[in-house]
Amino acid sequence: MVDFTTPPLTHHGSQRGEAGVGFNTPNSPRDSGRDADVVVVGAGIIGTCAALSLQQAGMNTLLLDQYHLPHKNGSSGGQTRITRLANFGPPQLTTMLIDAMARWSSISATVQEELVSPAPMLVVGSHRDLMDEISRSLERPGQCPNWFTITQANTKYKTRFPEDYLAFEDHSAGVMRADRCLNAVLKLFKECGGVVKGGWKMDTVQAGDGWVSVKGPQGTVMAQHLLLCPGPWTSQLLKPLGIHLPLQSIGVHFGDKVDPGSEKGDLSYIGDHIRSFVAKYMPLLQQMGEEDCWYTDTPDKEFIIDRHPKHPNIIYAAGFSGTGFKVSPTIGHILACEVMGRDHGFDMKPFRASRFTNTTVKGKI
């Protein structure tokens, strides 16, 4: 149930939560006694980076997550991710990749911990035009792709790609220590005064001109803005708000988990496909271990950042799939600027919800 007209009437007294947050229901939604300037729902890497950027910009920010932290139930768990400047997406993503790499370097220096370890990435493909386009994306930030014959690539990497494939190395790439990255951003957020509340599940939202109320079993919080970064749970949280996006959220340990809020389905083909590909082309990787993986896709594989059409103080970010982690500090900066109405300097046209003709967005519930 979502009501965009009536402020909450229940009173939760002055009891303070585990993170020192007072859950008070003001007499008026415009009451100065709100709990935060911004409530961010979802303490994965996207939500946490956004919360950090907001707090650093002087916005009193409350970060909520339905699970107690740390946890591995969302899309940000695990030990590793990759980063790279080679762009497999729209041209507008190149500037984000460049910016994010610099931001990760700054975060690493601030916490005095190696968060990204350099590791060249082998890029392979059978389509010359696409491979040329990807390699040009490396040249923009001054990188020089190292092209191989496929025989040279197979010899160096012990791979088995066919003769009609093309290959080059991206020397900007690296291995991200995912758990360390998330912990580092969360640490910085807390150090600059941000408040985190784990085990806080959002049930209903009420909103009006310049105010928003978020209610769950733990109580009610009032803020000026709401930023939703709930990962695989995006669809089930946005639908009651009148926003229906073409998202496919899948949780899979090579096939045996299901997307949240849906009926159980057989996703084993995903793991079977990966294992088949690795066995055929990259046999040495068969010795590596396996980890659970959550991801949320859009039809074009690019993420969505947008705001509620009736209540612009509600912004959402979803569908980051395999791209989100590497660009998360930049996405956090973009989201913070969108909340505050500032120019972030990035072209967001390819990432708006309006690009999908089958998207349903209603202003009235």
Tab-separated table of C-alpha atoms in Angstrom:
chain	number	residue	atom	x	y	z
A	1	MET	CA	0.000	0.000	0.000
A	2	VAL	CA	1.362	3.401	-1.003
A	3	ASP	CA	-0.337	6.694	-0.165
A	4	PHE	CA	1.076	9.837	-1.714
A	5	THR	CA	-1.307	12.243	0.001
A	6	THR	CA	-1.595	11.637	3.742
A	7	PRO	CA	1.324	11.959	6.195
A	8	PRO	CA	1.799	9.203	8.776
A	9	LEU	CA	-0.241	9.547	11.936
A	10	THR	CA	1.390	6.962	14.188
A	11	HIS	CA	3.760	8.171	16.890
A	12	HIS	CA	6.899	6.244	17.781
A	13	GLY	CA	8.093	8.420	20.622
A	14	SER	CA	11.727	9.321	21.116
A	15	GLN	CA	13.175	5.831	21.141
A	16	ARG	CA	16.506	5.759	19.328
A	17	GLY	CA	17.584	3.010	16.985
A	18	GLU	CA	20.789	0.997	16.967
A	19	ALA	CA	22.573	3.643	14.921
A	20	GLY	CA	21.347	6.533	17.040
A	21	VAL	CA	18.447	7.587	14.787
A	22	GLY	CA	15.327	9.014	16.421
A	23	PHE	CA	12.171	7.634	14.816
A	24	ASN	CA	9.837	10.575	15.371
A	25	THR	CA	6.638	11.278	13.470
A	26	PRO	CA	6.243	15.040	13.126
A	27	ASN	CA	2.855	16.702	13.348
A	28	SER	CA	3.360	18.064	9.857
A	29	PRO	CA	5.361	16.656	6.913
A	30	ARG	CA	7.076	20.026	6.741
A	31	ASP	CA	8.096	19.881	10.390
A	32	SER	CA	11.782	20.648	10.848
A	33	GLY	CA	12.088	17.545	13.028
A	34	ARG	CA	12.624	15.181	10.128
A	35	ASP	CA	15.081	12.322	10.635
A	36	ALA	CA	17.281	13.123	7.620
A	37	ASP	CA	17.566	15.244	4.503
A	38	VAL	CA	17.825	12.073	2.415
A	39	VAL	CA	16.881	8.455	3.054
A	40	VAL	CA	18.779	5.977	0.889
A	41	VAL	CA	17.251	2.500	0.695
A	42	GLY	CA	19.745	-0.243	-0.151
A	43	ALA	CA	23.253	-0.436	1.324
A	44	GLY	CA	24.852	-2.206	-1.605
A	45	ILE	CA	27.716	-0.545	-3.438
A	46	ILE	CA	25.471	1.843	-5.428
A	47	GLY	CA	23.414	3.008	-2.459
A	48	THR	CA	26.438	3.313	-0.187
A	49	CYS	CA	28.431	5.339	-2.739
A	50	ALA	CA	25.426	7.613	-3.232
A	51	ALA	CA	25.015	8.013	0.534
A	52	LEU	CA	28.703	8.935	0.860
A	53	SER	CA	28.472	11.546	-1.903
A	54	LEU	CA	25.332	13.037	-0.351
A	55	GLN	CA	26.845	13.190	3.131
A	56	GLN	CA	30.053	14.747	1.807
A	57	ALA	CA	27.927	17.367	0.043
A	58	GLY	CA	26.394	18.374	3.358
A	59	MET	CA	23.140	16.408	3.151
A	60	ASN	CA	22.160	14.672	6.391
A	61	THR	CA	21.835	11.114	5.043
A	62	LEU	CA	20.287	7.975	6.496
A	63	LEU	CA	21.217	4.670	4.805
A	64	LEU	CA	18.763	1.788	5.311
A	65	ASP	CA	19.083	-1.886	4.423
A	66	GLN	CA	16.635	-4.711	5.023
A	67	TYR	CA	19.460	-6.987	6.239
A	68	HIS	CA	21.912	-6.520	9.061
A	69	LEU	CA	25.309	-5.527	7.678
A	70	PRO	CA	27.477	-7.008	6.371
A	71	HIS	CA	25.545	-9.547	4.280
A	72	LYS	CA	25.789	-11.307	0.920
A	73	ASN	CA	22.127	-11.306	-0.058
A	74	GLY	CA	22.348	-8.582	-2.702
A	75	SER	CA	24.449	-7.825	-5.756
A	76	SER	CA	27.491	-6.406	-3.965
A	77	GLY	CA	28.691	-9.465	-2.047
A	78	GLY	CA	31.669	-11.633	-2.807
A	79	GLN	CA	35.406	-11.138	-2.901
A	80	THR	CA	36.138	-9.829	-6.384
A	81	ARG	CA	34.920	-7.853	-9.389
A	82	ILE	CA	36.771	-6.573	-12.433
A	83	THR	CA	37.337	-3.009	-13.522
A	84	ARG	CA	38.386	-1.776	-16.949
A	85	LEU	CA	38.320	1.190	-19.318
A	86	ALA	CA	37.362	-0.936	-22.329
A	87	ASN	CA	33.755	0.100	-22.940
A	88	PHE	CA	31.256	-2.563	-24.061
A	89	GLY	CA	28.294	-0.187	-23.683
A	90	PRO	CA	27.119	3.166	-25.098
A	91	PRO	CA	29.761	5.879	-25.724
A	92	GLN	CA	28.448	7.911	-22.780
A	93	LEU	CA	29.673	5.170	-20.441
A	94	THR	CA	33.324	5.812	-21.340
A	95	THR	CA	33.496	9.063	-19.340
A	96	MET	CA	31.931	7.262	-16.370
A	97	LEU	CA	34.496	4.457	-16.517
A	98	ILE	CA	37.338	6.985	-16.600
A	99	ASP	CA	35.878	9.031	-13.745
A	100	ALA	CA	35.138	5.942	-11.619
A	101	MET	CA	38.672	4.608	-11.917
A	102	ALA	CA	40.030	7.910	-10.589
A	103	ARG	CA	37.503	7.905	-7.748
A	104	TRP	CA	38.403	4.344	-6.714
A	105	SER	CA	42.059	5.376	-6.658
A	106	SER	CA	41.194	8.316	-4.389
A	107	ILE	CA	39.111	6.132	-2.057
A	108	SER	CA	41.942	3.601	-1.865
A	109	ALA	CA	44.431	6.332	-0.960
A	110	THR	CA	42.097	7.757	1.676
A	111	VAL	CA	41.558	4.453	3.488
A	112	GLN	CA	45.199	3.455	2.863
A	113	GLU	CA	44.254	0.051	1.471
A	114	GLU	CA	44.715	-1.531	-1.941
A	115	LEU	CA	41.182	-1.913	-3.261
A	116	VAL	CA	42.064	-2.556	-6.916
A	117	SER	CA	44.960	-4.745	-8.045
A	118	PRO	CA	46.226	-4.130	-11.608
A	119	ALA	CA	45.617	-7.087	-13.933
A	120	PRO	CA	45.573	-6.867	-17.765
A	121	MET	CA	42.318	-8.099	-19.313
A	122	LEU	CA	42.132	-10.137	-22.510
A	123	VAL	CA	39.333	-8.901	-24.764
A	124	VAL	CA	38.242	-11.393	-27.415
A	125	GLY	CA	35.514	-11.365	-30.051
A	126	SER	CA	34.644	-12.415	-33.573
A	127	HIS	CA	33.188	-9.108	-34.852
A	128	ARG	CA	35.799	-6.696	-36.203
A	129	ASP	CA	33.599	-3.557	-35.987
A	130	LEU	CA	32.732	-4.184	-32.335
A	131	MET	CA	36.321	-4.987	-31.380
A	132	ASP	CA	37.536	-1.814	-33.093
A	133	GLU	CA	34.913	0.238	-31.254
A	134	ILE	CA	35.918	-1.212	-27.884
A	135	SER	CA	39.599	-0.612	-28.562
A	136	ARG	CA	38.895	3.036	-29.498
A	137	SER	CA	37.240	3.542	-26.123
A	138	LEU	CA	40.630	2.756	-24.564
A	139	GLU	CA	42.418	5.311	-26.708
A	140	ARG	CA	40.263	8.171	-25.405
A	141	PRO	CA	41.838	8.115	-21.906
A	142	GLY	CA	45.283	7.604	-23.456
A	143	GLN	CA	45.511	3.816	-23.239
A	144	CYS	CA	47.070	1.760	-26.018
A	145	PRO	CA	45.390	-1.611	-26.641
A	146	ASN	CA	47.886	-4.395	-27.231
A	147	TRP	CA	46.580	-6.436	-30.170
A	148	PHE	CA	47.431	-10.132	-30.574
A	149	THR	CA	46.903	-12.693	-33.228
A	150	ILE	CA	44.537	-15.272	-31.809
A	151	THR	CA	47.394	-17.796	-31.875
A	152	GLN	CA	49.517	-15.481	-29.728
A	153	ALA	CA	46.606	-14.952	-27.315
A	154	ASN	CA	45.915	-18.684	-27.006
A	155	THR	CA	49.604	-19.365	-26.368
A	156	LYS	CA	49.972	-16.663	-23.711
A	157	TYR	CA	46.705	-17.322	-21.871
A	158	LYS	CA	46.365	-21.064	-22.534
A	159	THR	CA	42.995	-20.429	-24.176
A	160	ARG	CA	41.359	-22.190	-27.128
A	161	PHE	CA	39.616	-19.476	-29.121
A	162	PRO	CA	39.020	-20.255	-32.821
A	163	GLU	CA	41.065	-18.735	-35.639
A	164	ASP	CA	38.390	-16.227	-36.703
A	165	TYR	CA	38.512	-14.486	-33.290
A	166	LEU	CA	40.312	-11.204	-32.577
A	167	ALA	CA	42.089	-10.312	-29.332
A	168	PHE	CA	43.761	-7.435	-27.503
A	169	GLU	CA	44.810	-6.607	-23.937
A	170	ASP	CA	43.331	-3.811	-21.845
A	171	HIS	CA	46.168	-2.768	-19.522
A	172	SER	CA	43.916	-0.412	-17.561
A	173	ALA	CA	42.015	-3.367	-16.111
A	174	GLY	CA	42.238	-4.707	-12.598
A	175	VAL	CA	40.715	-6.938	-9.946
A	176	MET	CA	38.541	-5.144	-7.415
A	177	ARG	CA	38.447	-6.486	-3.850
A	178	ALA	CA	34.661	-6.196	-3.689
A	179	ASP	CA	34.137	-6.756	0.024
A	180	ARG	CA	36.962	-4.351	0.875
A	181	CYS	CA	35.576	-1.742	-1.536
A	182	LEU	CA	32.128	-1.812	0.044
A	183	ASN	CA	33.553	-1.727	3.561
A	184	ALA	CA	35.802	1.213	2.651
A	185	VAL	CA	32.946	3.319	1.283
A	186	LEU	CA	30.737	2.460	4.261
A	187	LYS	CA	33.576	3.393	6.640
A	188	LEU	CA	34.023	6.785	4.966
A	189	PHE	CA	30.282	7.398	5.070
A	190	LYS	CA	30.153	6.781	8.819
A	191	GLU	CA	33.291	8.847	9.462
A	192	CYS	CA	31.755	11.920	7.838
A	193	GLY	CA	28.609	11.646	9.956
A	194	GLY	CA	26.383	9.354	7.903
A	195	VAL	CA	24.009	7.003	9.755
A	196	VAL	CA	23.446	3.364	8.746
A	197	LYS	CA	20.492	1.296	9.872
A	198	GLY	CA	20.628	-2.458	9.120
A	199	GLY	CA	17.717	-4.838	9.561
A	200	TRP	CA	15.360	-2.053	8.447
A	201	LYS	CA	12.874	-3.187	5.806
A	202	MET	CA	10.817	-0.624	3.886
A	203	ASP	CA	7.112	-1.484	3.609
A	204	THR	CA	5.288	1.679	2.566
A	205	VAL	CA	6.063	5.156	1.271
A	206	GLN	CA	4.109	8.387	1.624
A	207	ALA	CA	5.188	11.525	-0.175
A	208	GLY	CA	4.230	15.122	-0.813
A	209	ASP	CA	5.737	18.417	-1.865
A	210	GLY	CA	9.204	18.422	-0.325
A	211	TRP	CA	8.715	15.527	2.073
A	212	VAL	CA	8.704	11.751	2.091
A	213	SER	CA	7.868	9.194	4.774
A	214	VAL	CA	9.264	5.663	4.779
A	215	LYS	CA	7.599	3.115	7.027
A	216	GLY	CA	8.626	-0.396	8.053
A	217	PRO	CA	8.420	-2.779	11.024
A	218	GLN	CA	11.117	-0.732	12.788
A	219	GLY	CA	9.128	2.503	12.625
A	220	THR	CA	8.792	5.537	10.375
A	221	VAL	CA	11.425	7.957	9.134
A	222	MET	CA	10.814	11.371	7.593
A	223	ALA	CA	13.048	13.063	5.036
A	224	GLN	CA	13.039	15.572	2.226
A	225	HIS	CA	14.255	13.087	-0.408
A	226	LEU	CA	14.113	9.330	-1.001
A	227	LEU	CA	16.735	7.503	-3.065
A	228	LEU	CA	15.951	3.875	-3.931
A	229	CYS	CA	18.901	1.590	-4.743
A	230	PRO	CA	17.437	-1.817	-3.795
A	231	GLY	CA	19.232	-4.016	-6.348
A	232	PRO	CA	17.377	-7.264	-7.116
A	233	TRP	CA	14.387	-6.053	-5.081
A	234	THR	CA	13.810	-2.987	-7.285
A	235	SER	CA	10.738	-4.250	-9.121
A	236	GLN	CA	8.815	-5.253	-6.023
A	237	LEU	CA	9.551	-1.905	-4.347
A	238	LEU	CA	8.810	0.283	-7.382
A	239	LYS	CA	5.558	-1.357	-8.492
A	240	PRO	CA	3.577	-0.057	-5.491
A	241	LEU	CA	4.922	3.396	-6.412
A	242	GLY	CA	3.340	3.070	-9.871
A	243	ILE	CA	6.614	2.399	-11.695
A	244	HIS	CA	6.883	-0.801	-13.734
A	245	LEU	CA	10.291	-1.338	-15.330
A	246	PRO	CA	11.426	-4.167	-17.642
A	247	LEU	CA	13.852	-5.621	-15.102
A	248	GLN	CA	14.963	-9.228	-14.732
A	249	SER	CA	16.555	-9.898	-11.352
A	250	ILE	CA	18.261	-13.257	-10.993
A	251	GLY	CA	20.075	-14.744	-8.045
A	252	VAL	CA	22.077	-17.793	-9.042
A	253	HIS	CA	24.771	-20.057	-7.706
A	254	PHE	CA	25.253	-21.447	-11.175
A	255	GLY	CA	21.544	-22.139	-11.355
A	256	ASP	CA	19.981	-22.919	-8.034
A	257	LYS	CA	18.672	-19.594	-6.695
A	258	VAL	CA	15.723	-17.525	-7.830
A	259	ASP	CA	14.917	-13.861	-8.234
A	260	PRO	CA	13.440	-12.242	-5.109
A	261	GLY	CA	9.689	-12.026	-4.843
A	262	SER	CA	9.053	-14.432	-7.727
A	263	GLU	CA	8.025	-18.031	-8.185
A	264	LYS	CA	10.795	-20.576	-8.232
A	265	GLY	CA	12.202	-21.289	-11.661
A	266	ASP	CA	14.941	-23.416	-13.174
A	267	LEU	CA	17.927	-21.179	-13.938
A	268	SER	CA	20.476	-23.947	-14.214
A	269	TYR	CA	21.030	-23.142	-17.893
A	270	ILE	CA	23.008	-20.043	-16.824
A	271	GLY	CA	25.595	-22.033	-14.926
A	272	ASP	CA	25.600	-24.725	-17.598
A	273	HIS	CA	26.319	-22.125	-20.274
A	274	ILE	CA	29.192	-20.609	-18.264
A	275	ARG	CA	30.737	-23.982	-17.510
A	276	SER	CA	30.440	-25.013	-21.150
A	277	PHE	CA	32.096	-21.797	-22.349
A	278	VAL	CA	34.934	-22.079	-19.827
A	279	ALA	CA	35.562	-25.741	-20.652
A	280	LYS	CA	35.634	-25.022	-24.382
A	281	TYR	CA	37.685	-21.828	-24.525
A	282	MET	CA	39.354	-21.236	-21.121
A	283	PRO	CA	40.072	-24.637	-19.557
A	284	LEU	CA	42.466	-23.307	-16.899
A	285	LEU	CA	39.565	-21.459	-15.243
A	286	GLN	CA	37.904	-24.767	-14.406
A	287	GLN	CA	40.246	-24.882	-11.416
A	288	MET	CA	38.709	-21.699	-9.953
A	289	GLY	CA	36.033	-21.725	-7.259
A	290	GLU	CA	32.438	-20.541	-7.604
A	291	GLU	CA	30.494	-17.839	-5.722
A	292	ASP	CA	26.837	-16.900	-5.512
A	293	CYS	CA	25.904	-14.062	-7.836
A	294	TRP	CA	22.939	-11.696	-7.956
A	295	TYR	CA	22.384	-9.482	-10.965
A	296	THR	CA	19.591	-7.357	-12.401
A	297	ASP	CA	19.321	-6.846	-16.148
A	298	THR	CA	17.415	-4.508	-18.426
A	299	PRO	CA	16.564	-5.499	-22.033
A	300	ASP	CA	19.501	-3.503	-23.411
A	301	LYS	CA	21.822	-4.453	-20.513
A	302	GLU	CA	22.267	-0.792	-19.461
A	303	PHE	CA	21.218	0.583	-16.092
A	304	ILE	CA	18.346	2.938	-15.270
A	305	ILE	CA	18.503	6.169	-13.269
A	306	ASP	CA	15.343	8.264	-13.091
A	307	ARG	CA	12.840	9.942	-10.770
A	308	HIS	CA	9.161	9.540	-9.962
A	309	PRO	CA	7.088	11.617	-12.429
A	310	LYS	CA	4.762	13.042	-9.756
A	311	HIS	CA	7.200	13.244	-6.873
A	312	PRO	CA	10.644	14.381	-8.114
A	313	ASN	CA	12.032	13.969	-4.591
A	314	ILE	CA	11.906	10.182	-5.171
A	315	ILE	CA	14.791	8.941	-7.336
A	316	TYR	CA	15.627	5.353	-8.230
A	317	ALA	CA	18.621	3.485	-9.672
A	318	ALA	CA	18.412	-0.088	-10.970
A	319	GLY	CA	19.551	-2.706	-13.473
A	320	PHE	CA	23.320	-2.380	-13.060
A	321	SER	CA	24.093	-6.015	-13.917
A	322	GLY	CA	27.877	-6.449	-14.318
A	323	THR	CA	28.583	-2.736	-14.830
A	324	GLY	CA	27.511	-1.187	-11.558
A	325	PHE	CA	30.302	-2.100	-9.186
A	326	LYS	CA	33.136	-0.686	-11.277
A	327	VAL	CA	31.387	2.675	-11.834
A	328	SER	CA	29.664	2.917	-8.454
A	329	PRO	CA	31.546	5.972	-7.067
A	330	THR	CA	30.627	7.900	-10.205
A	331	ILE	CA	27.029	6.675	-10.065
A	332	GLY	CA	26.951	7.766	-6.428
A	333	HIS	CA	28.108	11.245	-7.446
A	334	ILE	CA	25.502	11.397	-10.227
A	335	LEU	CA	22.698	10.311	-7.907
A	336	ALA	CA	23.735	12.833	-5.269
A	337	CYS	CA	23.694	15.619	-7.842
A	338	GLU	CA	20.288	14.531	-9.105
A	339	VAL	CA	18.913	14.582	-5.566
A	340	MET	CA	20.306	18.075	-4.973
A	341	GLY	CA	19.399	19.408	-8.422
A	342	ARG	CA	23.004	20.023	-9.418
A	343	ASP	CA	24.719	19.499	-12.771
A	344	HIS	CA	26.915	16.394	-12.673
A	345	GLY	CA	28.258	16.794	-16.218
A	346	PHE	CA	27.305	13.345	-17.565
A	347	ASP	CA	24.949	12.557	-20.437
A	348	MET	CA	22.231	10.364	-18.916
A	349	LYS	CA	20.000	10.008	-21.981
A	350	PRO	CA	20.897	6.320	-22.604
A	351	PHE	CA	20.121	5.502	-18.963
A	352	ARG	CA	16.625	6.977	-18.510
A	353	ALA	CA	13.570	4.741	-18.099
A	354	SER	CA	11.829	6.441	-21.032
A	355	ARG	CA	13.993	4.518	-23.508
A	356	PHE	CA	11.838	1.427	-22.976
A	357	THR	CA	8.487	1.495	-24.762
A	358	ASN	CA	7.143	-1.194	-22.417
A	359	THR	CA	7.833	0.843	-19.287
A	360	THR	CA	4.742	1.848	-17.327
A	361	VAL	CA	5.037	4.886	-15.090
A	362	LYS	CA	1.994	6.256	-13.315
A	363	GLY	CA	1.891	9.392	-11.212
A	364	LYS	CA	-1.230	8.404	-9.296
A	365	ILE	CA	-1.581	5.113	-7.412
